[in-house]
XYZ file of C-alpha atoms in Angstrom:
710
model
C -39.103 45.961 -31.976
C -41.174 43.166 -33.531
C -42.309 40.130 -31.602
C -41.065 36.725 -32.648
C -43.588 35.105 -34.966
C -43.882 31.724 -36.637
C -41.340 31.538 -39.447
C -42.180 30.652 -43.014
C -40.313 27.651 -44.531
C -36.564 27.918 -44.848
C -35.398 29.105 -48.236
C -31.850 28.336 -49.270
C -30.752 30.881 -51.757
C -27.600 31.580 -53.651
C -25.623 34.398 -55.019
C -24.392 36.643 -57.737
C -21.805 39.337 -58.248
C -21.671 42.822 -56.704
C -22.410 44.363 -60.055
C -25.700 42.475 -60.188
C -26.673 43.894 -56.794
C -25.962 47.422 -58.007
C -27.932 46.843 -61.193
C -30.844 45.434 -59.227
C -30.882 48.468 -56.957
C -30.882 50.803 -59.977
C -33.700 48.860 -61.604
C -35.693 48.940 -58.392
C -35.423 52.726 -58.194
C -36.405 53.034 -61.834
C -39.511 50.852 -61.472
C -42.824 52.699 -61.157
C -44.191 52.535 -57.644
C -47.803 52.247 -56.554
C -49.510 55.618 -56.201
C -49.375 56.685 -52.571
C -52.273 58.269 -50.720
C -51.348 61.085 -48.337
C -50.647 60.106 -44.762
C -52.962 61.148 -41.940
C -51.951 64.517 -40.558
C -49.321 64.565 -37.832
C -50.513 67.929 -36.472
C -53.683 69.432 -34.999
C -56.555 69.764 -37.478
C -60.073 71.170 -37.722
C -62.130 67.941 -37.796
C -65.869 68.968 -37.882
C -67.922 72.209 -38.180
C -71.639 73.098 -37.986
C -73.187 76.489 -38.797
C -76.964 75.945 -38.445
C -77.646 79.156 -36.500
C -75.839 81.795 -34.470
C -76.237 79.680 -31.352
C -76.359 76.192 -32.872
C -72.900 76.029 -34.322
C -69.573 74.460 -33.312
C -65.975 73.911 -34.402
C -64.287 70.613 -33.464
C -60.489 70.108 -33.376
C -58.638 66.710 -33.422
C -55.179 65.670 -32.204
C -53.891 62.748 -34.380
C -50.637 62.401 -32.469
C -49.740 60.160 -29.559
C -49.080 63.033 -27.101
C -51.233 65.790 -25.577
C -50.927 69.014 -27.575
C -51.178 72.481 -25.944
C -53.259 75.195 -27.649
C -51.523 78.053 -25.851
C -50.846 80.884 -28.341
C -53.187 79.385 -31.003
C -56.193 81.179 -32.457
C -59.281 80.331 -34.535
C -59.764 82.740 -37.465
C -62.554 83.155 -40.047
C -63.240 84.791 -43.407
C -66.598 84.993 -45.156
C -66.651 84.022 -48.832
C -65.816 87.039 -51.001
C -64.118 88.969 -48.191
C -60.480 89.949 -48.339
C -57.575 89.503 -45.999
C -56.712 89.622 -43.192
C -58.795 86.941 -41.457
C -60.976 87.745 -38.476
C -60.054 86.263 -35.118
C -62.907 84.292 -33.500
C -61.112 82.995 -30.432
C -57.620 83.083 -28.852
C -56.566 79.996 -26.873
C -54.599 80.195 -23.636
C -52.378 77.850 -21.642
C -55.335 76.119 -20.044
C -56.472 74.775 -23.380
C -55.001 71.474 -24.672
C -56.067 68.348 -26.577
C -55.294 64.827 -25.328
C -53.560 62.282 -27.583
C -55.988 61.113 -30.291
C -58.622 63.288 -28.610
C -60.908 66.189 -29.472
C -61.535 69.817 -28.411
C -64.958 71.442 -28.983
C -65.742 75.186 -29.299
C -69.278 76.610 -29.229
C -70.573 80.224 -29.230
C -71.501 82.001 -26.021
C -75.029 81.166 -24.927
C -75.012 77.626 -26.328
C -76.620 75.100 -24.064
C -74.639 72.153 -25.503
C -71.494 70.680 -23.938
C -68.196 72.187 -25.046
C -64.577 72.654 -23.966
C -64.572 76.405 -24.707
C -66.983 79.117 -25.894
C -66.195 82.081 -28.133
C -67.736 85.521 -28.545
C -66.785 86.041 -32.152
C -69.279 85.566 -34.974
C -68.933 82.912 -37.653
C -71.167 83.601 -40.626
C -73.809 81.094 -41.606
C -72.868 81.208 -45.278
C -69.847 79.953 -47.196
C -66.398 80.892 -45.911
C -63.041 79.787 -44.536
C -61.954 78.677 -41.062
C -58.290 78.482 -40.063
C -56.424 77.146 -37.035
C -53.425 79.425 -36.544
C -50.409 78.923 -34.278
C -50.401 82.630 -33.292
C -52.907 85.265 -32.317
C -51.916 87.536 -35.205
C -54.511 87.777 -37.961
C -53.408 85.934 -41.105
C -52.815 88.313 -43.977
C -51.264 85.833 -46.468
C -51.966 82.257 -47.438
C -48.249 81.615 -47.398
C -48.057 82.379 -43.708
C -46.241 79.635 -41.811
C -48.562 80.149 -38.845
C -51.489 78.446 -40.603
C -51.722 75.011 -38.972
C -54.888 73.898 -40.776
C -57.433 75.539 -43.072
C -60.760 74.581 -44.636
C -62.671 76.561 -47.227
C -66.251 75.529 -48.106
C -68.896 76.544 -50.568
C -67.862 79.514 -52.710
C -64.844 80.390 -50.579
C -61.705 81.268 -52.489
C -59.331 80.898 -49.562
C -59.003 77.096 -49.692
C -56.542 74.172 -49.817
C -56.825 72.782 -53.345
C -60.578 72.808 -54.003
C -63.375 73.995 -51.717
C -65.338 71.523 -49.595
C -69.165 71.348 -50.032
C -71.411 74.117 -48.653
C -73.014 73.612 -45.266
C -76.798 73.349 -45.146
C -79.543 72.304 -42.735
C -78.746 70.702 -39.404
C -75.944 68.543 -40.713
C -72.218 69.161 -40.464
C -69.036 69.151 -42.519
C -66.577 66.483 -41.248
C -62.983 65.675 -42.108
C -62.482 62.092 -43.284
C -60.420 59.556 -41.345
C -57.389 57.972 -42.927
C -59.370 54.857 -43.988
C -62.825 56.357 -44.582
C -63.952 54.880 -41.280
C -65.475 57.203 -38.747
C -63.976 55.279 -35.815
C -60.386 55.881 -36.883
C -60.088 59.574 -36.107
C -60.571 62.513 -38.495
C -57.092 63.228 -39.724
C -56.994 62.783 -43.509
C -54.961 65.605 -44.989
C -54.277 65.589 -48.741
C -54.148 69.419 -48.938
C -57.400 69.323 -50.899
C -60.514 70.380 -48.946
C -62.879 68.686 -51.400
C -61.047 65.357 -51.033
C -60.618 65.567 -47.260
C -64.129 66.617 -46.187
C -67.647 65.252 -46.471
C -71.166 66.327 -45.431
C -72.902 64.500 -42.593
C -76.684 64.391 -42.214
C -76.374 64.342 -38.431
C -73.665 66.196 -36.589
C -71.550 64.305 -34.046
C -69.416 66.762 -32.102
C -66.923 65.384 -29.535
C -65.208 67.069 -26.600
C -61.940 66.375 -24.788
C -63.942 64.106 -22.486
C -64.911 61.844 -25.394
C -63.034 58.600 -25.999
C -60.000 59.038 -28.189
C -59.909 57.580 -31.690
C -56.701 56.125 -33.013
C -55.730 57.024 -36.546
C -55.333 54.245 -39.086
C -52.063 52.294 -39.010
C -50.568 51.471 -42.422
C -51.110 47.913 -43.638
C -48.324 45.361 -43.460
C -46.299 44.400 -46.519
C -46.870 40.949 -48.066
C -44.903 38.358 -50.057
C -41.713 38.974 -48.133
C -39.029 36.704 -49.559
C -35.266 36.554 -49.236
C -32.881 35.587 -52.015
C -29.293 34.672 -51.209
C -26.661 35.394 -53.867
C -23.138 34.235 -53.000
C -20.358 35.865 -54.988
C -16.667 36.549 -55.020
C -16.974 39.612 -52.755
C -19.085 38.253 -49.912
C -22.702 37.235 -49.458
C -25.626 39.407 -50.464
C -29.129 38.788 -49.113
C -31.898 40.499 -51.059
C -35.302 41.086 -49.459
C -38.239 41.498 -51.840
C -41.743 42.405 -50.709
C -45.064 43.738 -51.985
C -46.178 47.109 -50.534
C -49.699 47.211 -49.079
C -52.524 48.029 -51.495
C -53.389 51.063 -49.371
C -50.419 52.965 -48.015
C -52.435 55.667 -46.303
C -50.476 56.888 -43.295
C -47.268 55.124 -44.334
C -44.178 57.167 -43.550
C -41.376 54.583 -43.907
C -40.404 50.918 -43.542
C -38.198 49.458 -40.855
C -36.198 46.259 -41.478
C -35.727 43.979 -38.488
C -33.181 41.153 -38.532
C -32.244 38.478 -36.041
C -30.327 35.227 -36.051
C -32.506 32.159 -36.526
C -31.538 31.102 -33.010
C -31.668 34.611 -31.474
C -33.967 37.586 -30.797
C -34.521 40.962 -32.424
C -32.551 43.942 -31.145
C -34.047 47.068 -29.574
C -33.581 49.112 -32.739
C -34.374 48.368 -36.363
C -31.627 46.865 -38.523
C -32.342 49.371 -41.344
C -34.939 51.891 -42.521
C -36.384 52.222 -46.020
C -38.340 54.918 -47.803
C -42.102 54.434 -48.080
C -41.644 53.906 -51.831
C -39.277 50.910 -51.460
C -40.071 47.286 -52.256
C -36.643 45.697 -51.860
C -33.647 45.753 -49.519
C -30.083 44.472 -50.034
C -28.370 43.159 -46.897
C -24.631 43.307 -47.543
C -23.644 42.258 -44.015
C -24.749 38.601 -44.102
C -22.222 36.040 -42.894
C -21.680 32.923 -44.987
C -23.249 29.847 -43.446
C -25.480 31.853 -41.085
C -29.296 31.732 -41.021
C -31.319 34.929 -40.501
C -34.948 35.870 -39.889
C -36.299 39.106 -41.381
C -39.403 41.202 -40.787
C -40.609 44.434 -42.411
C -42.443 47.058 -40.314
C -44.821 49.472 -42.039
C -44.484 52.679 -40.023
C -47.258 55.272 -39.712
C -47.465 58.589 -37.895
C -48.593 56.865 -34.723
C -48.870 53.143 -35.314
C -47.233 50.511 -37.451
C -47.798 46.959 -38.702
C -45.365 44.081 -39.079
C -45.162 41.660 -41.973
C -44.848 37.920 -41.628
C -41.321 36.697 -41.049
C -39.118 35.281 -43.781
C -36.093 33.065 -43.133
C -32.958 32.761 -45.247
C -29.575 31.087 -45.013
C -26.529 32.816 -46.362
C -24.237 30.250 -47.963
C -21.670 30.094 -50.727
C -23.160 28.319 -53.751
C -20.770 25.647 -54.971
C -23.447 23.382 -56.474
C -24.283 23.588 -60.169
C -27.709 22.929 -61.606
C -28.851 19.385 -62.386
C -29.906 18.577 -65.942
C -32.218 15.624 -66.590
C -33.056 14.522 -70.133
C -36.813 13.915 -70.109
C -37.653 12.733 -73.631
C -34.722 11.326 -75.595
C -31.719 9.739 -73.916
C -28.181 9.764 -75.234
C -27.737 6.897 -77.689
C -31.344 7.102 -78.901
C -32.351 6.381 -82.494
C -35.154 8.482 -83.967
C -37.163 7.898 -87.122
C -37.773 11.600 -87.760
C -35.608 14.454 -88.969
C -37.524 16.826 -86.631
C -37.049 15.412 -83.104
C -38.237 17.240 -79.980
C -35.459 17.792 -77.440
C -36.458 18.255 -73.773
C -34.719 18.530 -70.414
C -35.499 19.544 -66.832
C -33.228 22.059 -65.082
C -33.140 22.263 -61.265
C -31.073 24.779 -59.264
C -32.188 26.095 -55.832
C -30.210 29.288 -56.473
C -32.068 29.943 -59.672
C -31.017 29.432 -63.261
C -29.343 32.346 -64.990
C -28.901 31.037 -68.550
C -29.634 27.838 -70.498
C -27.861 27.483 -73.846
C -28.420 24.659 -76.351
C -25.767 23.708 -78.913
C -26.232 21.427 -81.927
C -23.108 19.843 -83.360
C -20.984 22.573 -81.763
C -23.142 25.549 -82.814
C -25.353 27.593 -80.453
C -28.900 27.206 -81.729
C -31.068 28.579 -78.922
C -31.071 30.243 -75.485
C -33.847 28.574 -73.521
C -35.949 29.796 -70.582
C -37.188 27.164 -68.095
C -40.888 27.138 -67.268
C -42.299 26.998 -63.743
C -41.395 23.289 -63.500
C -37.875 23.861 -64.840
C -38.599 22.298 -68.243
C -36.949 23.493 -71.456
C -37.611 22.187 -74.966
C -36.372 22.671 -78.506
C -38.039 21.481 -81.701
C -35.272 20.489 -84.110
C -35.991 20.648 -87.822
C -34.462 19.169 -90.956
C -31.700 17.099 -89.358
C -29.698 14.970 -91.778
C -29.519 11.172 -91.554
C -26.850 10.052 -89.125
C -25.524 10.989 -85.675
C -25.996 14.446 -84.073
C -24.840 15.870 -80.742
C -26.893 18.289 -78.624
C -25.302 20.045 -75.634
C -27.113 21.817 -72.779
C -25.000 24.425 -70.955
C -26.570 25.846 -67.757
C -25.197 28.645 -65.567
C -26.566 29.812 -62.200
C -25.826 33.080 -60.414
C -22.680 31.912 -58.569
C -21.905 31.314 -61.420
C -21.633 27.530 -61.558
C -21.700 26.047 -65.059
C -22.754 22.505 -65.968
C -23.163 20.737 -69.309
C -25.176 17.713 -70.456
C -24.706 15.973 -73.797
C -27.390 14.220 -75.846
C -26.234 12.093 -78.791
C -28.931 10.785 -81.135
C -28.957 9.007 -84.502
C -31.484 10.117 -87.090
C -32.638 7.181 -89.238
C -35.903 7.761 -91.080
C -35.285 5.065 -93.744
C -37.136 1.758 -93.366
C -35.177 -1.527 -93.516
C -35.792 -3.902 -96.446
C -36.778 -7.504 -95.655
C -35.785 -10.093 -98.269
C -38.129 -12.970 -99.207
C -38.363 -15.684 -96.543
C -36.767 -19.064 -97.237
C -37.250 -22.479 -95.688
C -33.930 -23.657 -94.290
C -34.876 -27.296 -93.669
C -37.947 -29.529 -94.073
C -40.711 -28.836 -91.634
C -41.139 -31.300 -88.805
C -43.738 -30.842 -86.163
C -44.043 -28.466 -84.555
C -41.364 -26.094 -85.850
C -40.275 -24.446 -89.057
C -36.742 -23.091 -89.487
C -37.015 -20.024 -91.703
C -34.087 -17.948 -92.906
C -34.176 -14.129 -92.540
C -32.102 -11.563 -94.397
C -32.522 -7.791 -94.548
C -30.598 -4.595 -95.175
C -30.876 -0.928 -94.170
C -30.510 1.841 -96.771
C -28.549 3.973 -94.315
C -25.678 1.516 -94.327
C -23.142 1.666 -91.517
C -24.908 4.628 -89.891
C -28.199 2.741 -89.711
C -29.946 2.096 -86.426
C -29.897 -1.647 -87.081
C -32.708 -4.199 -87.236
C -33.388 -5.510 -83.746
C -36.977 -6.804 -83.644
C -39.270 -9.012 -85.673
C -42.962 -9.638 -85.716
C -44.198 -13.081 -86.792
C -47.706 -14.408 -87.373
C -48.539 -18.013 -88.219
C -52.162 -17.355 -89.103
C -51.516 -14.968 -91.965
C -52.317 -11.785 -90.001
C -50.176 -9.337 -87.979
C -53.045 -7.661 -86.175
C -52.388 -8.716 -82.587
C -48.841 -10.087 -82.624
C -46.198 -8.078 -80.802
C -42.569 -7.478 -81.659
C -39.871 -9.670 -80.142
C -36.084 -9.441 -80.223
C -34.393 -11.191 -83.141
C -32.419 -13.977 -81.478
C -32.973 -16.829 -83.935
C -34.560 -17.724 -87.214
C -36.482 -20.783 -85.944
C -40.126 -20.419 -85.011
C -41.863 -22.910 -82.785
C -45.442 -23.340 -81.608
C -46.976 -23.252 -85.055
C -50.701 -23.771 -85.254
C -51.621 -27.409 -84.506
C -52.979 -28.223 -87.896
C -51.998 -30.486 -90.746
C -53.141 -27.835 -93.188
C -50.617 -25.484 -94.861
C -49.942 -22.379 -92.748
C -49.135 -18.840 -93.861
C -46.094 -17.390 -92.050
C -46.004 -13.549 -92.095
C -42.869 -11.638 -90.997
C -41.998 -7.961 -90.533
C -38.872 -6.453 -88.933
C -38.250 -3.129 -87.142
C -35.045 -1.179 -86.563
C -33.989 0.707 -83.419
C -35.442 3.948 -84.727
C -38.854 2.321 -85.060
C -38.940 2.087 -88.856
C -40.994 -0.865 -90.148
C -39.901 -3.025 -93.044
C -41.997 -4.449 -95.832
C -43.947 -7.650 -95.132
C -42.817 -11.053 -96.414
C -44.822 -14.313 -96.347
C -44.124 -18.058 -96.663
C -46.493 -21.042 -96.764
C -45.403 -23.964 -94.538
C -46.914 -27.455 -94.180
C -46.191 -29.586 -91.119
C -44.848 -33.112 -91.695
C -45.645 -35.356 -88.711
C -42.832 -37.392 -87.162
C -43.009 -41.180 -86.562
C -44.417 -42.111 -83.180
C -44.680 -45.479 -81.359
C -47.361 -46.795 -79.090
C -46.312 -47.179 -75.422
C -44.447 -50.382 -74.406
C -43.816 -52.256 -71.121
C -47.415 -52.153 -69.931
C -48.081 -53.220 -66.301
C -51.249 -53.784 -64.275
C -50.821 -54.111 -60.499
C -53.354 -54.364 -57.675
C -52.797 -51.919 -54.831
C -55.442 -52.619 -52.194
C -58.724 -51.687 -53.816
C -56.922 -49.710 -56.525
C -55.599 -50.863 -59.890
C -52.394 -49.160 -61.107
C -51.800 -49.083 -64.863
C -48.288 -48.025 -66.000
C -46.283 -47.902 -69.230
C -42.924 -46.706 -70.593
C -42.304 -43.236 -72.031
C -42.298 -42.778 -75.798
C -39.927 -40.378 -77.573
C -41.837 -37.606 -79.332
C -45.013 -38.057 -77.298
C -46.347 -34.952 -75.576
C -49.017 -36.847 -73.636
C -50.887 -40.156 -73.556
C -54.508 -41.217 -74.135
C -55.837 -43.853 -71.688
C -59.139 -45.697 -71.725
C -60.424 -48.725 -69.809
C -63.503 -50.959 -69.493
C -64.988 -53.134 -66.747
C -66.521 -55.638 -69.208
C -69.668 -53.579 -69.581
C -68.728 -49.936 -70.091
C -65.830 -48.192 -71.868
C -64.382 -45.110 -70.150
C -62.175 -42.456 -71.788
C -60.076 -41.447 -73.460
C -58.308 -39.738 -70.594
C -55.337 -37.519 -71.559
C -52.335 -37.165 -69.256
C -48.616 -36.527 -69.467
C -47.666 -38.987 -66.693
C -46.673 -42.640 -67.085
C -49.083 -44.109 -64.533
C -52.855 -44.134 -64.133
C -54.575 -45.214 -60.905
C -58.168 -46.500 -60.861
C -59.409 -46.004 -57.305
C -61.955 -48.283 -55.584
C -62.008 -50.798 -58.460
C -64.507 -53.671 -58.550
C -62.279 -56.661 -57.905
C -64.943 -59.055 -59.202
C -64.873 -57.468 -62.658
C -62.455 -58.046 -65.490
C -60.704 -54.783 -66.457
C -59.076 -53.932 -69.749
C -56.706 -50.924 -69.948
C -55.491 -49.319 -73.201
C -52.958 -46.544 -73.898
C -51.850 -44.616 -77.024
C -49.126 -41.986 -77.637
C -50.200 -38.433 -78.627
C -48.012 -35.936 -80.463
C -47.965 -32.115 -80.327
C -50.674 -31.712 -82.924
C -53.002 -34.166 -81.158
C -52.439 -37.144 -83.434
C -52.649 -40.612 -81.792
C -50.993 -43.989 -82.371
C -52.918 -47.256 -82.030
C -53.780 -48.353 -78.502
C -51.767 -51.013 -76.620
C -53.925 -53.049 -74.197
C -53.657 -55.156 -71.023
C -56.417 -56.966 -69.031
C -56.861 -58.030 -65.397
C -59.426 -60.691 -64.310
C -60.443 -61.944 -60.826
C -59.530 -65.584 -61.627
C -56.035 -65.161 -63.005
C -55.316 -61.757 -61.461
C -53.704 -60.695 -64.728
C -54.551 -61.655 -68.292
C -52.270 -59.908 -70.760
C -53.239 -58.878 -74.213
C -50.794 -57.783 -76.830
C -49.682 -54.193 -77.207
C -49.569 -52.512 -80.608
C -46.179 -52.237 -82.273
C -44.649 -49.008 -83.617
C -46.656 -47.270 -86.337
C -46.291 -44.103 -88.397
C -49.016 -41.614 -87.512
C -50.713 -40.023 -90.491
C -51.482 -36.318 -90.644
C -55.061 -36.611 -91.829
C -57.084 -37.884 -88.823
C -58.575 -35.587 -86.215
C -58.920 -36.998 -82.714
C -61.878 -36.014 -80.586
C -60.551 -34.544 -77.318
C -61.203 -35.957 -73.900
C -63.743 -34.035 -71.897
C -61.958 -34.506 -68.576
C -59.031 -36.408 -67.178
C -60.789 -36.870 -63.866
C -64.221 -37.928 -65.111
C -63.977 -40.016 -68.321
C -67.056 -40.449 -70.473
C -68.620 -43.926 -70.601
C -69.639 -45.763 -73.799
C -71.650 -49.002 -74.117
C -69.607 -51.742 -75.784
C -71.054 -53.243 -78.951
C -70.028 -56.480 -80.618
C -67.119 -55.582 -82.952
C -65.029 -57.555 -85.327
C -61.883 -58.983 -83.805
C -58.653 -57.061 -84.406
C -55.411 -58.789 -83.462
C -52.515 -56.485 -82.528
C -48.907 -57.267 -83.376
C -46.424 -58.382 -80.674
C -45.194 -55.997 -78.042
C -43.284 -56.234 -74.778
C -45.683 -56.686 -71.853
C -44.718 -57.003 -68.172
C -47.076 -58.712 -65.713
C -47.179 -59.900 -62.132
C -46.006 -63.504 -61.477
C -49.556 -64.854 -61.451
C -50.288 -63.504 -64.882
C -50.108 -65.398 -68.119
C -49.030 -63.425 -71.187
C -49.753 -64.806 -74.649
C -48.888 -62.293 -77.367
C -49.822 -62.949 -80.969
C -47.684 -62.348 -84.012
C -50.169 -61.049 -86.501
C -49.383 -57.479 -87.608
C -51.743 -54.713 -86.628
C -53.149 -52.437 -89.336
C -52.586 -48.678 -89.233
C -55.605 -47.198 -87.453
C -57.177 -43.844 -87.844
C -58.415 -42.247 -84.576
C -62.008 -42.445 -85.833
C -61.838 -46.255 -86.002
C -59.834 -46.900 -82.852
C -62.776 -46.680 -80.450
C -65.035 -49.178 -82.290
C -62.296 -51.707 -83.111
C -60.996 -51.897 -79.551
C -64.530 -52.052 -78.138
C -65.181 -55.068 -80.392
C -61.893 -56.689 -79.384
C -62.744 -56.337 -75.714
C -66.215 -57.893 -76.096
C -64.858 -60.681 -78.315
C -62.419 -61.683 -75.550
C -65.281 -61.754 -73.059
C -67.389 -63.955 -75.380
C -64.519 -66.416 -75.838
C -64.146 -66.699 -72.053
C -67.850 -67.471 -71.632
C -67.721 -70.138 -74.399
C -64.740 -71.823 -72.730
C -66.462 -71.935 -69.378
C -69.566 -73.542 -70.919
C -67.442 -76.133 -72.708
C -65.619 -76.966 -69.455
C -68.875 -77.490 -67.580
C -70.170 -79.699 -70.376
C -67.060 -81.877 -70.230
C -67.369 -82.204 -66.458
C -71.007 -83.340 -66.771
C -70.140 -85.831 -69.537
C -67.270 -87.227 -67.473
C -69.564 -87.772 -64.523
C -72.000 -89.753 -66.629
C -69.256 -91.945 -68.035
C -67.819 -92.598 -64.591
C -71.195 -93.545 -63.272
C -71.738 -95.973 -66.157
C -68.353 -97.597 -65.744
C -68.938 -98.034 -62.030
C -72.052 -100.094 -62.626
C -70.597 -102.606 -65.099
C -68.353 -104.664 -62.722
C -71.200 -105.264 -60.290
C -73.367 -106.781 -62.965
C -70.501 -108.942 -64.149
C -70.064 -110.451 -60.693
C -73.691 -111.326 -60.473
C -73.445 -113.034 -63.779
C -70.529 -115.133 -62.501
C -72.504 -116.189 -59.472
C -75.245 -117.065 -61.707
């Protein structure tokens, strides 16, 4: 009975019909088996002999069985090479002579000084000959005698088993081989061929009944034990498969042990198998029950057990699963030779995989180790085709999976592009039209690829949802629009191009300018302008011009302003292609708190100028103000605090290019400062002149009085 051992992982296995079991058994019997070496002897044998001299010789016997064997009634007989029958008796054993289990018995001639179990008076020749262990005391007169227990012929002897063993010479000995060619495993090899079973030893090693016993070799355990469960209409069949040991020396049979997964083995084996078997069909498994199996390799005295294998017997009601791994149903392909792939999974094992194309069986497929099957279609016509996978397992459960694809290898045709409406920044509405040669069965155009720089190198495809393209390059120069379309199958159309020039829209300068003190900060704000994407702001403190600063907000805060300085703030609208209007301006002085200057009225921005960008919104660049010519802006709405005085002028402002805006407004700012200085000087002069006149007038009456007194 085997001991319980650690079980290998649970294997759920499924079934097939009774006929399959019968066929499998027939195939198993018909398969060639591994060549089997002879088992160690299960009877007494002559194990070692030495014939150096009349006194220095011995005959050793070995008992390869597990019980003591009596020699009563046995005899040792001899024949010299070339002599005839009958054999000559050397010694007759009596009831006092026996050999322990796996032990030895040693005979030496009378007068020998070496240890022995028994001495004999007969003479064994020093030349070639034959020795026989006989189960009677009657001299053997025929090789067919059933009383011959063991026999060895050596040298030129003709009375031999198979072929003669080597001749004895020198002080060595002739020794029977053990079952595994290992001297510590007993000397019991018996193939019925003396040449194969015996070998010469350079140094003799006789052993007596007092020597330690040597166990014969046990057969090796089987490997790769696995259990397959096939459920069928007539009950459950569990099939055990295993690999016989590479060396089956000593193997007499196999024993099959079975227990419940939650139980123990019984006291007797569940079944026995011939030593040539490599499979076993268990027809007594109960559905839904789990079992543990073990195979015992049985020898003449010892045996070995395989590792355990666990199986569950269950009715298989689950079909295989089929997963499409390359093309999915509803796919469009641009080739007439598509590759069809699927993955088949069934724990019970797949029996057949059939592939149909448009209702016709085209191939029976065999899954690989990962369960993958594939089929390379060839020469499919344009249009829709249906593939069908049909998979059967051993239950048999049958499942089907359909794959519908459309073959479209014809590229769509893109018509010339057309401009639907005039181009206004920053979009161009372009009309698309195309057709597919396949007609109603076509895969359909679904994607387009557009470039606005004349190249399609890096642009990706996008779904066709409209025919209006935005975000054109920010340039007033003509742009080359390039378009290509792609259908669902991946076919690319021809390329069409169209040259588009951007026409700028009218844009106004900001209105409703305000300057407000907030502690030590000055807050400059203005109203939003339709069409403006951001605003350019610049300001000066009477000495230095800062900006432009670009921002999208409607308020700019100057932190920690110098409240003793006169500030001038300016703002212009900027469109999406970085074109600017003229600047509207507003000033704030310490004396009046707010001195307003006119804002610029609406202007049409031209497409030709290029505005230099601001380096940073946070840190505007400074520029030294030079003396410019005065430029008077046209009226605009300006809001100020109550202390401010606003005096707009009515002279129209010229259209300004961005290159000239900086210098003109710098000059305007300095001109205002110069006028202020001139006014202050004139005021002081008037005050001085008035003082002189007053002084003079004050003196005249006094002199007049004196004159009267005179």
